[in-house]
Amino acid sequence: DEIDKLGEKGLLIFGESKYKNSQNKFMPMYTLTKKGAMQIGARYSAETRYKLIEYAETLENALREKLKSEWLESRSKGKMIRKQTTDAIEDYLIPHAIQQGSKNSGMLFMTYSKLVNSICEIEANQRDNIKDNVLMYISFIEDFIQKTIIEEVENGTYYKDIYKICKTKCETLKTINPPSKEKYLFP
């Protein structure tokens, strides 16, 4: 192969790796480094090369932003608030829902996570790829939900109505202060 012809230089450009196939067997593969992408891109039109270089710069800028201490601090605070919200669900809402006859109270974690994602207009499992200002917005929404859950459980509100109250309040907040249009570090 062409990679083999490059010898050690080829491994620097195309990092050797493995993946597990559908039969659970490890198969060789190569990961493409920036140099490898540039080398492959050099074979194509000027427009393709330009787009490739632009994309590489976007990824590098996103990585730089992600490594900034502000992003790391926002992510850390976000995880702490997320834990408080899941604790409120576990310690307050789930026992409350069980007491009110819920058969699927364990699904409440997912239900409220989907609510946050919907309000913040983000995809599931993408928090490590979200810009700093959106992380702060998510934290604000989750903190608001956590406080609403505790308050409504203490008031004895029916557990399904608590979700409706949280959703209505969050949608109202969203109209007043919408999430950023530009959400992700990587396109």
N, CA, C and O atoms as a DFTB+ gen file, in Angstrom:
748 C
 N C O
     1  1       0.820      -1.193       0.000
     2  2       0.000       0.000       0.000
     3  2       0.860       1.251       0.000
     4  3       2.068       1.208       0.235
     5  1       0.190       2.376      -0.273
     6  2       0.884       3.649      -0.324
     7  2       1.424       4.052       1.046
     8  3       2.501       4.640       1.144
     9  1       0.672       3.733       2.111
    10  2       1.103       4.072       3.470
    11  2       2.375       3.317       3.805
    12  3       3.299       3.882       4.390
    13  1       2.432       2.033       3.434
    14  2       3.614       1.223       3.708
    15  2       4.848       1.783       3.006
    16  3       5.954       1.702       3.540
    17  1       4.666       2.350       1.810
    18  2       5.786       2.919       1.062
    19  2       6.407       4.114       1.789
    20  3       7.590       4.407       1.616
    21  1       5.605       4.796       2.598
    22  2       6.092       5.968       3.314
    23  2       6.939       5.605       4.532
    24  3       7.664       6.452       5.053
    25  1       6.856       4.376       4.984
    26  2       7.626       3.922       6.139
    27  2       7.228       4.653       7.411
    28  3       6.043       4.854       7.675
    29  1       8.239       5.057       8.213
    30  2       7.964       5.741       9.488
    31  2       7.216       7.050       9.282
    32  3       6.381       7.423      10.106
    33  1       7.509       7.753       8.187
    34  2       6.795       9.006       7.901
    35  2       5.313       8.731       7.715
    36  3       4.476       9.542       8.110
    37  1       4.987       7.609       7.125
    38  2       3.581       7.245       6.908
    39  2       2.836       7.066       8.206
    40  3       1.664       7.429       8.305
    41  1       3.504       6.507       9.214
    42  2       2.852       6.309      10.505
    43  2       2.633       7.634      11.230
    44  3       1.706       7.751      12.031
    45  1       3.473       8.634      10.960
    46  2       3.267       9.953      11.556
    47  2       2.088      10.666      10.900
    48  3       1.373      11.438      11.540
    49  1       1.902      10.392       9.619
    50  2       0.815      11.033       8.882
    51  2      -0.486      10.258       9.052
    52  3      -1.558      10.846       9.194
    53  1      -0.382       8.947       9.036
    54  2      -1.544       8.077       9.183
    55  2      -1.296       7.196      10.394
    56  3      -0.669       6.144      10.274
    57  1      -1.777       7.607      11.555
    58  2      -1.533       6.859      12.779
    59  2      -2.131       5.460      12.736
    60  3      -3.308       5.286      12.422
    61  1      -1.308       4.465      13.054
    62  2      -1.771       3.081      13.041
    63  2      -2.639       2.834      14.277
    64  3      -2.298       3.245      15.386
    65  1      -3.756       2.158      14.062
    66  2      -4.696       1.899      15.136
    67  2      -5.427       0.592      14.847
    68  3      -5.087      -0.118      13.901
    69  1      -6.431       0.275      15.664
    70  2      -7.252      -0.921      15.457
    71  2      -8.691      -0.587      15.774
    72  3      -8.970       0.355      16.516
    73  1      -9.601      -1.353      15.217
    74  2     -11.011      -1.245      15.551
    75  2     -11.578      -2.648      15.660
    76  3     -11.016      -3.602      15.122
    77  1     -12.697      -2.765      16.362
    78  2     -13.352      -4.052      16.539
    79  2     -14.467      -4.164      15.503
    80  3     -15.360      -3.319      15.448
    81  1     -14.410      -5.220      14.676
    82  2     -15.435      -5.392      13.647
    83  2     -16.678      -6.081      14.212
    84  3     -16.745      -6.355      15.410
    85  1     -17.658      -6.361      13.356
    86  2     -18.933      -6.940      13.806
    87  2     -18.778      -8.349      14.383
    88  3     -19.660      -8.823      15.100
    89  1     -17.660      -9.023      14.075
    90  2     -17.401     -10.354      14.651
    91  2     -16.503     -10.255      15.900
    92  3     -15.940     -11.255      16.344
    93  1     -16.379      -9.056      16.451
    94  2     -15.554      -8.795      17.633
    95  2     -14.075      -9.106      17.416
    96  3     -13.366      -9.442      18.364
    97  1     -13.618      -8.997      16.197
    98  2     -12.205      -9.184      15.884
    99  2     -11.564      -7.809      15.711
   100  3     -12.150      -6.905      15.115
   101  1     -10.346      -7.670      16.244
   102  2      -9.628      -6.417      16.064
   103  2      -9.001      -6.401      14.678
   104  3      -8.308      -7.335      14.275
   105  1      -9.262      -5.323      13.966
   106  2      -8.764      -5.169      12.600
   107  2      -7.889      -3.917      12.533
   108  3      -8.152      -2.946      13.242
   109  1      -6.861      -3.926      11.695
   110  2      -6.012      -2.734      11.586
   111  2      -6.748      -1.596      10.875
   112  3      -7.577      -1.818       9.993
   113  1      -6.421      -0.394      11.283
   114  2      -6.944       0.783      10.594
   115  2      -5.947       1.916      10.812
   116  3      -5.045       1.814      11.643
   117  1      -6.118       2.978      10.067
   118  2      -5.256       4.141      10.198
   119  2      -6.107       5.350      10.548
   120  3      -7.164       5.574       9.957
   121  1      -5.633       6.126      11.516
   122  2      -6.295       7.383      11.826
   123  2      -5.586       8.473      11.049
   124  3      -4.368       8.450      10.878
   125  1      -6.349       9.399      10.596
   126  2      -5.819      10.451       9.745
   127  2      -5.410      11.651      10.593
   128  3      -6.247      12.260      11.258
   129  1      -4.136      11.984      10.568
   130  2      -3.666      13.174      11.267
   131  2      -3.885      14.385      10.362
   132  3      -4.301      14.243       9.212
   133  1      -3.605      15.557      10.882
   134  2      -3.751      16.770      10.069
   135  2      -2.855      16.682       8.831
   136  3      -3.267      17.034       7.726
   137  1      -1.627      16.207       9.035
   138  2      -0.717      16.085       7.883
   139  2      -1.269      15.102       6.849
   140  3      -1.166      15.326       5.643
   141  1      -1.855      14.015       7.343
   142  2      -2.441      13.035       6.437
   143  2      -3.601      13.619       5.656
   144  3      -3.739      13.375       4.457
   145  1      -4.424      14.381       6.328
   146  2      -5.567      15.013       5.657
   147  2      -5.081      15.992       4.598
   148  3      -5.642      16.064       3.505
   149  1      -4.040      16.743       4.924
   150  2      -3.481      17.695       3.963
   151  2      -2.883      16.961       2.749
   152  3      -3.024      17.403       1.608
   153  1      -2.219      15.843       3.020
   154  2      -1.622      15.084       1.924
   155  2      -2.704      14.548       0.990
   156  3      -2.580      14.635      -0.232
   157  1      -3.760      13.995       1.572
   158  2      -4.849      13.480       0.736
   159  2      -5.544      14.634       0.019
   160  3      -5.873      14.533      -1.163
   161  1      -5.765      15.729       0.741
   162  2      -6.436      16.879       0.144
   163  2      -5.666      17.481      -1.006
   164  3      -6.263      18.076      -1.903
   165  1      -4.343      17.337      -1.001
   166  2      -3.515      17.909      -2.070
   167  2      -3.821      17.277      -3.422
   168  3      -3.478      17.835      -4.464
   169  1      -4.463      16.122      -3.403
   170  2      -4.774      15.426      -4.652
   171  2      -6.052      15.944      -5.312
   172  3      -6.356      15.593      -6.452
   173  1      -6.792      16.775      -4.592
   174  2      -8.090      17.213      -5.083
   175  2      -8.057      18.655      -5.553
   176  3      -7.005      19.293      -5.564
   177  1      -9.211      19.158      -5.939
   178  2      -9.322      20.509      -6.496
   179  2      -8.955      21.569      -5.459
   180  3      -8.892      21.304      -4.258
   181  1      -8.719      22.765      -5.962
   182  2      -8.374      23.887      -5.088
   183  2      -9.503      24.145      -4.091
   184  3      -9.238      24.459      -2.931
   185  1     -10.738      24.018      -4.522
   186  2     -11.885      24.246      -3.636
   187  2     -11.905      23.218      -2.496
   188  3     -12.149      23.574      -1.343
   189  1     -11.649      21.953      -2.819
   190  2     -11.621      20.906      -1.798
   191  2     -10.487      21.145      -0.820
   192  3     -10.671      21.006       0.389
   193  1      -9.315      21.502      -1.330
   194  2      -8.181      21.796      -0.455
   195  2      -8.508      22.957       0.479
   196  3      -8.195      22.907       1.668
   197  1      -9.137      24.003      -0.060
   198  2      -9.509      25.157       0.743
   199  2     -10.467      24.750       1.864
   200  3     -10.280      25.149       3.013
   201  1     -11.483      23.962       1.538
   202  2     -12.459      23.507       2.536
   203  2     -11.786      22.639       3.599
   204  3     -12.111      22.735       4.782
   205  1     -10.857      21.801       3.177
   206  2     -10.136      20.946       4.109
   207  2      -9.305      21.775       5.085
   208  3      -9.303      21.510       6.287
   209  1      -8.611      22.761       4.575
   210  2      -7.799      23.635       5.423
   211  2      -8.697      24.416       6.376
   212  3      -8.376      24.551       7.557
   213  1      -9.817      24.932       5.877
   214  2     -10.772      25.654       6.725
   215  2     -11.286      24.765       7.852
   216  3     -11.368      25.198       9.001
   217  1     -11.630      23.532       7.525
   218  2     -12.154      22.602       8.519
   219  2     -11.089      22.278       9.575
   220  3     -11.390      22.221      10.767
   221  1      -9.859      22.067       9.135
   222  2      -8.763      21.787      10.068
   223  2      -8.563      22.965      11.016
   224  3      -8.354      22.767      12.213
   225  1      -8.624      24.172      10.500
   226  2      -8.492      25.359      11.351
   227  2      -9.649      25.454      12.342
   228  3      -9.444      25.827      13.497
   229  1     -10.856      25.122      11.902
   230  2     -12.026      25.138      12.793
   231  2     -11.830      24.163      13.939
   232  3     -12.105      24.494      15.092
   233  1     -11.357      22.964      13.630
   234  2     -11.119      21.961      14.673
   235  2     -10.030      22.414      15.642
   236  3     -10.158      22.233      16.853
   237  1      -8.964      23.000      15.111
   238  2      -7.885      23.485      15.967
   239  2      -8.369      24.611      16.881
   240  3      -8.035      24.635      18.065
   241  1      -9.145      25.536      16.341
   242  2      -9.683      26.635      17.154
   243  2     -10.614      26.105      18.233
   244  3     -10.588      26.579      19.369
   245  1     -11.428      25.131      17.885
   246  2     -12.350      24.540      18.856
   247  2     -11.578      23.842      19.974
   248  3     -11.942      23.940      21.145
   249  1     -10.527      23.148      19.608
   250  2      -9.710      22.468      20.615
   251  2      -9.041      23.477      21.537
   252  3      -8.990      23.277      22.751
   253  1      -8.530      24.560      20.962
   254  2      -7.926      25.619      21.783
   255  2      -8.950      26.190      22.757
   256  3      -8.647      26.398      23.932
   257  1     -10.173      26.446      22.261
   258  2     -11.225      26.996      23.126
   259  2     -11.578      26.016      24.241
   260  3     -11.787      26.408      25.389
   261  1     -11.640      24.740      23.883
   262  2     -12.000      23.722      24.859
   263  2     -10.945      23.613      25.961
   264  3     -11.278      23.309      27.106
   265  1      -9.708      23.853      25.631
   266  2      -8.631      23.734      26.610
   267  2      -8.464      24.982      27.469
   268  3      -7.715      24.971      28.446
   269  1      -9.162      26.056      27.108
   270  2      -9.083      27.263      27.930
   271  2      -9.653      26.980      29.311
   272  3     -10.593      26.200      29.467
   273  1      -9.080      27.611      30.282
   274  2      -9.498      27.368      31.664
   275  2     -10.959      27.751      31.898
   276  3     -11.624      27.135      32.730
   277  1     -11.472      28.755      31.183
   278  2     -12.871      29.144      31.362
   279  2     -13.799      28.004      30.966
   280  3     -14.781      27.725      31.654
   281  1     -13.482      27.344      29.846
   282  2     -14.321      26.236      29.388
   283  2     -14.271      25.105      30.411
   284  3     -15.302      24.542      30.778
   285  1     -13.071      24.782      30.863
   286  2     -12.918      23.703      31.839
   287  2     -13.658      24.022      33.134
   288  3     -14.274      23.144      33.739
   289  1     -13.595      25.278      33.553
   290  2     -14.295      25.685      34.770
   291  2     -15.812      25.606      34.578
   292  3     -16.526      25.130      35.460
   293  1     -16.303      26.074      33.423
   294  2     -17.745      25.995      33.138
   295  2     -18.211      24.550      33.095
   296  3     -19.278      24.216      33.610
   297  1     -17.416      23.706      32.486
   298  2     -17.788      22.286      32.396
   299  2     -17.811      21.658      33.781
   300  3     -18.697      20.862      34.091
   301  1     -16.843      22.011      34.609
   302  2     -16.783      21.480      35.966
   303  2     -17.990      21.944      36.784
   304  3     -18.614      21.142      37.479
   305  1     -18.319      23.232      36.703
   306  2     -19.491      23.759      37.409
   307  2     -20.766      23.102      36.884
   308  3     -21.676      22.778      37.647
   309  1     -20.814      22.914      35.570
   310  2     -21.980      22.272      34.957
   311  2     -22.183      20.863      35.476
   312  3     -23.314      20.443      35.722
   313  1     -21.087      20.129      35.644
   314  2     -21.186      18.764      36.178
   315  2     -21.676      18.778      37.616
   316  3     -22.440      17.904      38.028
   317  1     -21.231      19.779      38.386
   318  2     -21.662      19.881      39.775
   319  2     -23.171      20.175      39.842
   320  3     -23.892      19.569      40.634
   321  1     -23.631      21.098      39.015
   322  2     -25.059      21.422      39.004
   323  2     -25.865      20.250      38.471
   324  3     -26.957      19.971      38.965
   325  1     -25.335      19.561      37.468
   326  2     -26.008      18.370      36.938
   327  2     -26.176      17.326      38.047
   328  3     -27.222      16.685      38.146
   329  1     -25.153      17.162      38.871
   330  2     -25.236      16.214      39.985
   331  2     -26.310      16.641      40.974
   332  3     -27.062      15.805      41.475
   333  1     -26.386      17.922      41.253
   334  2     -27.425      18.420      42.158
   335  2     -28.822      18.144      41.595
   336  3     -29.742      17.800      42.338
   337  1     -28.969      18.299      40.290
   338  2     -30.269      18.047      39.657
   339  2     -30.613      16.569      39.716
   340  3     -31.748      16.212      40.032
   341  1     -29.647      15.699      39.414
   342  2     -29.931      14.261      39.486
   343  2     -30.164      13.830      40.931
   344  3     -30.954      12.921      41.187
   345  1     -29.484      14.474      41.872
   346  2     -29.740      14.186      43.292
   347  2     -31.162      14.591      43.680
   348  3     -31.830      13.878      44.429
   349  1     -31.625      15.735      43.170
   350  2     -32.999      16.176      43.463
   351  2     -34.009      15.189      42.881
   352  3     -35.032      14.896      43.500
   353  1     -33.714      14.687      41.698
   354  2     -34.608      13.686      41.093
   355  2     -34.602      12.420      41.933
   356  3     -35.656      11.858      42.232
   357  1     -33.402      11.972      42.315
   358  2     -33.282      10.727      43.076
   359  2     -33.829      10.844      44.498
   360  3     -34.531       9.951      44.971
   361  1     -33.510      11.938      45.172
   362  2     -33.859      12.071      46.586
   363  2     -35.271      12.599      46.826
   364  3     -35.884      12.288      47.847
   365  1     -35.785      13.387      45.902
   366  2     -37.100      14.001      46.090
   367  2     -38.151      13.435      45.124
   368  3     -39.183      12.906      45.537
   369  1     -37.850      13.566      43.819
   370  2     -38.881      13.277      42.814
   371  2     -39.220      11.790      42.699
   372  3     -40.398      11.435      42.641
   373  1     -38.227      10.927      42.664
   374  2     -38.498       9.491      42.505
   375  2     -39.296       8.939      43.684
   376  3     -40.310       8.277      43.457
   377  1     -38.889       9.178      44.934
   378  2     -39.720       8.685      46.044
   379  2     -41.145       9.261      46.004
   380  3     -42.118       8.572      46.308
   381  1     -41.239      10.527      45.624
   382  2     -42.537      11.201      45.505
   383  2     -43.392      10.524      44.421
   384  3     -44.580      10.274      44.623
   385  1     -42.774      10.236      43.279
   386  2     -43.491       9.585      42.178
   387  2     -43.923       8.170      42.561
   388  3     -45.040       7.757      42.251
   389  1     -43.054       7.435      43.225
   390  2     -43.390       6.071      43.675
   391  2     -44.569       6.125      44.642
   392  3     -45.502       5.327      44.548
   393  1     -44.513       7.066      45.560
   394  2     -45.601       7.233      46.535
   395  2     -46.927       7.553      45.828
   396  3     -48.003       7.211      46.318
   397  1     -46.825       8.213      44.675
   398  2     -48.038       8.571      43.926
   399  2     -48.406       7.522      42.883
   400  3     -49.285       7.754      42.053
   401  1     -47.738       6.366      42.920
   402  2     -48.126       5.247      42.068
   403  2     -47.345       5.072      40.779
   404  3     -47.747       4.269      39.938
   405  1     -46.256       5.782      40.590
   406  2     -45.468       5.636      39.364
   407  2     -44.854       4.241      39.275
   408  3     -44.325       3.717      40.256
   409  1     -44.932       3.658      38.101
   410  2     -44.320       2.348      37.836
   411  2     -42.983       2.498      37.096
   412  3     -42.207       1.545      37.013
   413  1     -42.720       3.691      36.563
   414  2     -41.506       3.932      35.765
   415  2     -40.711       5.118      36.298
   416  3     -40.199       5.923      35.520
   417  1     -40.608       5.228      37.591
   418  2     -39.939       6.391      38.180
   419  2     -38.463       6.485      37.796
   420  3     -37.901       7.580      37.789
   421  1     -37.829       5.362      37.479
   422  2     -36.427       5.379      37.066
   423  2     -36.208       6.104      35.745
   424  3     -35.086       6.503      35.433
   425  1     -37.263       6.275      34.978
   426  2     -37.168       6.972      33.687
   427  2     -37.133       8.493      33.853
   428  3     -36.905       9.218      32.884
   429  1     -37.354       8.971      35.061
   430  2     -37.403      10.415      35.281
   431  2     -36.067      11.098      34.983
   432  3     -36.047      12.247      34.543
   433  1     -34.948      10.398      35.218
   434  2     -33.635      10.975      34.882
   435  2     -33.586      11.309      33.393
   436  3     -33.216      12.418      33.008
   437  1     -33.959      10.345      32.568
   438  2     -33.932      10.534      31.117
   439  2     -34.940      11.605      30.690
   440  3     -34.649      12.427      29.822
   441  1     -36.115      11.587      31.299
   442  2     -37.158      12.554      30.949
   443  2     -36.678      13.988      31.165
   444  3     -36.877      14.852      30.312
   445  1     -36.052      14.229      32.301
   446  2     -35.578      15.589      32.599
   447  2     -34.329      15.942      31.790
   448  3     -34.123      17.110      31.459
   449  1     -33.496      14.956      31.468
   450  2     -32.340      15.219      30.592
   451  2     -32.813      15.633      29.205
   452  3     -32.268      16.555      28.599
   453  1     -33.825      14.944      28.717
   454  2     -34.387      15.298      27.401
   455  2     -34.990      16.696      27.434
   456  3     -34.893      17.440      26.458
   457  1     -35.610      17.053      28.549
   458  2     -36.179      18.403      28.675
   459  2     -35.069      19.450      28.566
   460  3     -35.203      20.427      27.829
   461  1     -33.991      19.247      29.292
   462  2     -32.871      20.201      29.252
   463  2     -32.318      20.298      27.833
   464  3     -32.097      21.397      27.324
   465  1     -32.095      19.152      27.195
   466  2     -31.563      19.155      25.832
   467  2     -32.497      19.877      24.872
   468  3     -32.047      20.616      23.996
   469  1     -33.793      19.663      25.038
   470  2     -34.783      20.307      24.174
   471  2     -34.792      21.820      24.381
   472  3     -34.779      22.584      23.416
   473  1     -34.813      22.244      25.626
   474  2     -34.836      23.678      25.932
   475  2     -33.560      24.356      25.426
   476  3     -33.607      25.462      24.886
   477  1     -32.429      23.686      25.604
   478  2     -31.134      24.263      25.211
   479  2     -30.804      24.003      23.741
   480  3     -29.806      24.501      23.220
   481  1     -31.652      23.222      23.085
   482  2     -31.486      22.891      21.659
   483  2     -30.138      22.233      21.380
   484  3     -29.405      22.631      20.475
   485  1     -29.834      21.215      22.184
   486  2     -28.593      20.469      21.980
   487  2     -28.914      18.992      21.780
   488  3     -29.981      18.512      22.162
   489  1     -27.973      18.292      21.178
   490  2     -28.115      16.859      20.988
   491  2     -27.655      16.138      22.251
   492  3     -26.804      16.631      22.991
   493  1     -28.232      14.969      22.478
   494  2     -27.848      14.162      23.644
   495  2     -26.362      13.813      23.563
   496  3     -25.815      13.643      22.474
   497  1     -25.731      13.710      24.699
   498  2     -24.323      13.297      24.828
   499  2     -23.349      14.210      24.087
   500  3     -22.332      13.736      23.581
   501  1     -23.637      15.500      24.013
   502  2     -22.747      16.419      23.310
   503  2     -22.160      17.499      24.216
   504  3     -21.617      18.487      23.722
   505  1     -22.259      17.326      25.528
   506  2     -21.820      18.397      26.425
   507  2     -20.323      18.658      26.375
   508  3     -19.880      19.762      26.691
   509  1     -19.542      17.669      25.986
   510  2     -18.100      17.896      25.874
   511  2     -17.746      18.621      24.581
   512  3     -16.580      18.931      24.339
   513  1     -18.744      18.888      23.759
   514  2     -18.538      19.539      22.475
   515  2     -19.297      20.869      22.415
   516  3     -19.553      21.388      21.328
   517  1     -19.654      21.413      23.567
   518  2     -20.492      22.606      23.617
   519  2     -19.667      23.810      24.051
   520  3     -18.772      23.708      24.890
   521  1     -19.988      24.933      23.464
   522  2     -19.287      26.175      23.794
   523  2     -19.576      26.606      25.228
   524  3     -20.596      26.246      25.815
   525  1     -18.654      27.380      25.766
   526  2     -18.687      27.836      27.149
   527  2     -20.008      28.521      27.511
   528  3     -20.591      28.215      28.551
   529  1     -20.486      29.438      26.672
   530  2     -21.709      30.173      27.000
   531  2     -22.932      29.242      27.032
   532  3     -23.868      29.487      27.794
   533  1     -22.933      28.198      26.229
   534  2     -24.042      27.246      26.224
   535  2     -23.965      26.355      27.462
   536  3     -24.996      25.997      28.033
   537  1     -22.751      25.995      27.879
   538  2     -22.592      25.237      29.125
   539  2     -23.184      26.015      30.299
   540  3     -23.853      25.439      31.157
   541  1     -22.938      27.314      30.331
   542  2     -23.484      28.140      31.410
   543  2     -25.012      28.194      31.331
   544  3     -25.686      28.173      32.361
   545  1     -25.554      28.262      30.126
   546  2     -27.008      28.288      29.935
   547  2     -27.627      26.972      30.421
   548  3     -28.659      26.978      31.091
   549  1     -26.995      25.855      30.082
   550  2     -27.475      24.543      30.531
   551  2     -27.472      24.488      32.058
   552  3     -28.433      24.020      32.670
   553  1     -26.395      24.964      32.664
   554  2     -26.302      24.972      34.128
   555  2     -27.422      25.795      34.742
   556  3     -28.011      25.396      35.747
   557  1     -27.717      26.938      34.145
   558  2     -28.797      27.799      34.628
   559  2     -30.133      27.055      34.562
   560  3     -30.899      27.080      35.526
   561  1     -30.420      26.397      33.439
   562  2     -31.676      25.658      33.259
   563  2     -31.750      24.494      34.254
   564  3     -32.787      24.285      34.883
   565  1     -30.667      23.744      34.400
   566  2     -30.680      22.600      35.321
   567  2     -30.841      23.043      36.771
   568  3     -31.539      22.387      37.544
   569  1     -30.210      24.139      37.143
   570  2     -30.357      24.656      38.497
   571  2     -31.809      25.079      38.734
   572  3     -32.367      24.829      39.803
   573  1     -32.401      25.704      37.757
   574  2     -33.793      26.136      37.838
   575  2     -34.726      24.922      37.988
   576  3     -35.649      24.942      38.801
   577  1     -34.480      23.885      37.210
   578  2     -35.289      22.660      37.286
   579  2     -35.141      22.011      38.658
   580  3     -36.127      21.595      39.266
   581  1     -33.910      21.928      39.138
   582  2     -33.648      21.306      40.442
   583  2     -34.419      22.020      41.545
   584  3     -35.042      21.372      42.386
   585  1     -34.382      23.330      41.545
   586  2     -35.093      24.096      42.569
   587  2     -36.608      23.941      42.431
   588  3     -37.321      23.871      43.432
   589  1     -37.092      23.888      41.208
   590  2     -38.530      23.708      40.970
   591  2     -38.986      22.332      41.447
   592  3     -40.046      22.210      42.060
   593  1     -38.197      21.298      41.173
   594  2     -38.542      19.940      41.628
   595  2     -38.690      19.915      43.148
   596  3     -39.696      19.438      43.673
   597  1     -37.694      20.425      43.842
   598  2     -37.720      20.403      45.309
   599  2     -38.936      21.175      45.835
   600  3     -39.650      20.702      46.719
   601  1     -39.155      22.356      45.281
   602  2     -40.279      23.194      45.719
   603  2     -41.626      22.491      45.483
   604  3     -42.488      22.479      46.362
   605  1     -41.795      21.915      44.304
   606  2     -43.080      21.290      43.971
   607  2     -43.304      19.988      44.737
   608  3     -44.439      19.679      45.099
   609  1     -42.251      19.225      44.988
   610  2     -42.395      18.010      45.807
   611  2     -42.824      18.415      47.215
   612  3     -43.718      17.800      47.797
   613  1     -42.185      19.449      47.760
   614  2     -42.547      19.922      49.095
   615  2     -43.987      20.426      49.151
   616  3     -44.632      20.358      50.198
   617  1     -44.495      20.938      48.010
   618  2     -45.887      21.397      47.939
   619  2     -46.867      20.239      47.707
   620  3     -48.082      20.427      47.764
   621  1     -46.325      19.035      47.445
   622  2     -47.179      17.867      47.216
   623  2     -47.758      17.786      45.816
   624  3     -48.731      17.066      45.595
   625  1     -47.184      18.502      44.874
   626  2     -47.667      18.511      43.489
   627  2     -47.515      17.119      42.879
   628  3     -46.526      16.430      43.129
   629  1     -48.490      16.716      42.086
   630  2     -48.456      15.425      41.402
   631  2     -47.207      15.371      40.521
   632  3     -46.889      16.342      39.835
   633  1     -46.500      14.239      40.539
   634  2     -45.185      14.163      39.898
   635  2     -45.218      14.469      38.396
   636  3     -44.271      15.056      37.873
   637  1     -46.276      14.085      37.704
   638  2     -46.360      14.395      36.264
   639  2     -46.580      15.890      36.045
   640  3     -46.123      16.456      35.052
   641  1     -47.282      16.517      36.976
   642  2     -47.495      17.964      36.883
   643  2     -46.204      18.732      37.150
   644  3     -46.012      19.829      36.625
   645  1     -45.324      18.160      37.963
   646  2     -44.034      18.811      38.220
   647  2     -43.263      18.951      36.911
   648  3     -42.660      19.992      36.648
   649  1     -43.284      17.907      36.097
   650  2     -42.615      17.985      34.793
   651  2     -43.236      19.097      33.946
   652  3     -42.524      19.894      33.336
   653  1     -44.556      19.141      33.914
   654  2     -45.241      20.166      33.112
   655  2     -44.892      21.566      33.601
   656  3     -44.700      22.478      32.797
   657  1     -44.810      21.735      34.916
   658  2     -44.445      23.037      35.485
   659  2     -43.016      23.405      35.088
   660  3     -42.752      24.534      34.673
   661  1     -42.099      22.447      35.217
   662  2     -40.700      22.701      34.824
   663  2     -40.620      23.078      33.347
   664  3     -39.939      24.035      32.977
   665  1     -41.313      22.325      32.517
   666  2     -41.275      22.579      31.070
   667  2     -41.830      23.961      30.741
   668  3     -41.231      24.701      29.961
   669  1     -42.959      24.307      31.327
   670  2     -43.571      25.616      31.069
   671  2     -42.650      26.748      31.525
   672  3     -42.450      27.721      30.798
   673  1     -42.095      26.617      32.723
   674  2     -41.193      27.651      33.236
   675  2     -39.943      27.789      32.368
   676  3     -39.498      28.900      32.082
   677  1     -39.380      26.649      31.949
   678  2     -38.168      26.679      31.106
   679  2     -38.461      27.280      29.734
   680  3     -37.647      28.031      29.196
   681  1     -39.615      26.953      29.172
   682  2     -39.980      27.534      27.878
   683  2     -40.174      29.041      27.996
   684  3     -39.835      29.788      27.079
   685  1     -40.721      29.486      29.128
   686  2     -40.863      30.926      29.369
   687  2     -39.492      31.576      29.474
   688  3     -39.253      32.628      28.880
   689  1     -38.589      30.953      30.229
   690  2     -37.223      31.478      30.335
   691  2     -36.548      31.559      28.975
   692  3     -35.824      32.508      28.674
   693  1     -36.803      30.543      28.163
   694  2     -36.187      30.487      26.830
   695  2     -36.651      31.645      25.949
   696  3     -35.871      32.156      25.146
   697  1     -37.913      32.069      26.088
   698  2     -38.391      33.201      25.290
   699  2     -37.758      34.500      25.748
   700  3     -37.528      35.402      24.943
   701  1     -37.474      34.598      27.052
   702  2     -36.856      35.801      27.605
   703  2     -35.361      35.825      27.291
   704  3     -34.810      36.859      26.912
   705  1     -34.720      34.675      27.453
   706  2     -33.270      34.563      27.264
   707  2     -32.972      33.294      26.470
   708  3     -32.674      32.256      27.062
   709  1     -33.048      33.358      25.134
   710  2     -32.844      32.148      24.334
   711  2     -31.390      31.673      24.360
   712  3     -30.475      32.465      24.586
   713  1     -31.187      30.360      24.124
   714  2     -29.806      29.853      24.068
   715  2     -29.097      30.392      22.829
   716  3     -29.729      30.810      21.859
   717  1     -27.786      30.372      22.889
   718  2     -26.970      30.835      21.770
   719  2     -27.257      30.014      20.516
   720  3     -27.490      28.808      20.595
   721  1     -27.240      30.672      19.367
   722  2     -27.441      29.969      18.093
   723  2     -26.235      29.081      17.772
   724  3     -26.380      27.990      17.222
   725  1     -25.047      29.571      18.127
   726  2     -23.816      28.838      17.859
   727  2     -23.471      28.028      19.095
   728  3     -22.974      28.573      20.081
   729  1     -23.734      26.715      19.046
   730  2     -23.662      25.887      20.243
   731  2     -22.407      25.042      20.350
   732  3     -21.860      24.888      21.442
   733  1     -21.947      24.497      19.248
   734  2     -20.920      23.461      19.292
   735  2     -19.539      23.972      18.930
   736  3     -19.376      24.867      18.101
   737  1     -18.542      23.369      19.584
   738  2     -17.151      23.699      19.282
   739  2     -16.755      23.199      17.902
   740  3     -16.009      23.856      17.177
   741  1     -17.268      22.022      17.550
   742  2     -16.953      21.419      16.267
   743  2     -18.199      21.451      15.394
   744  3     -19.302      21.217      15.889
   745  1     -18.045      21.734      14.122
   746  2     -19.220      21.782      13.224
   747  2     -19.823      20.403      13.021
   748  3     -20.810      20.261      12.300
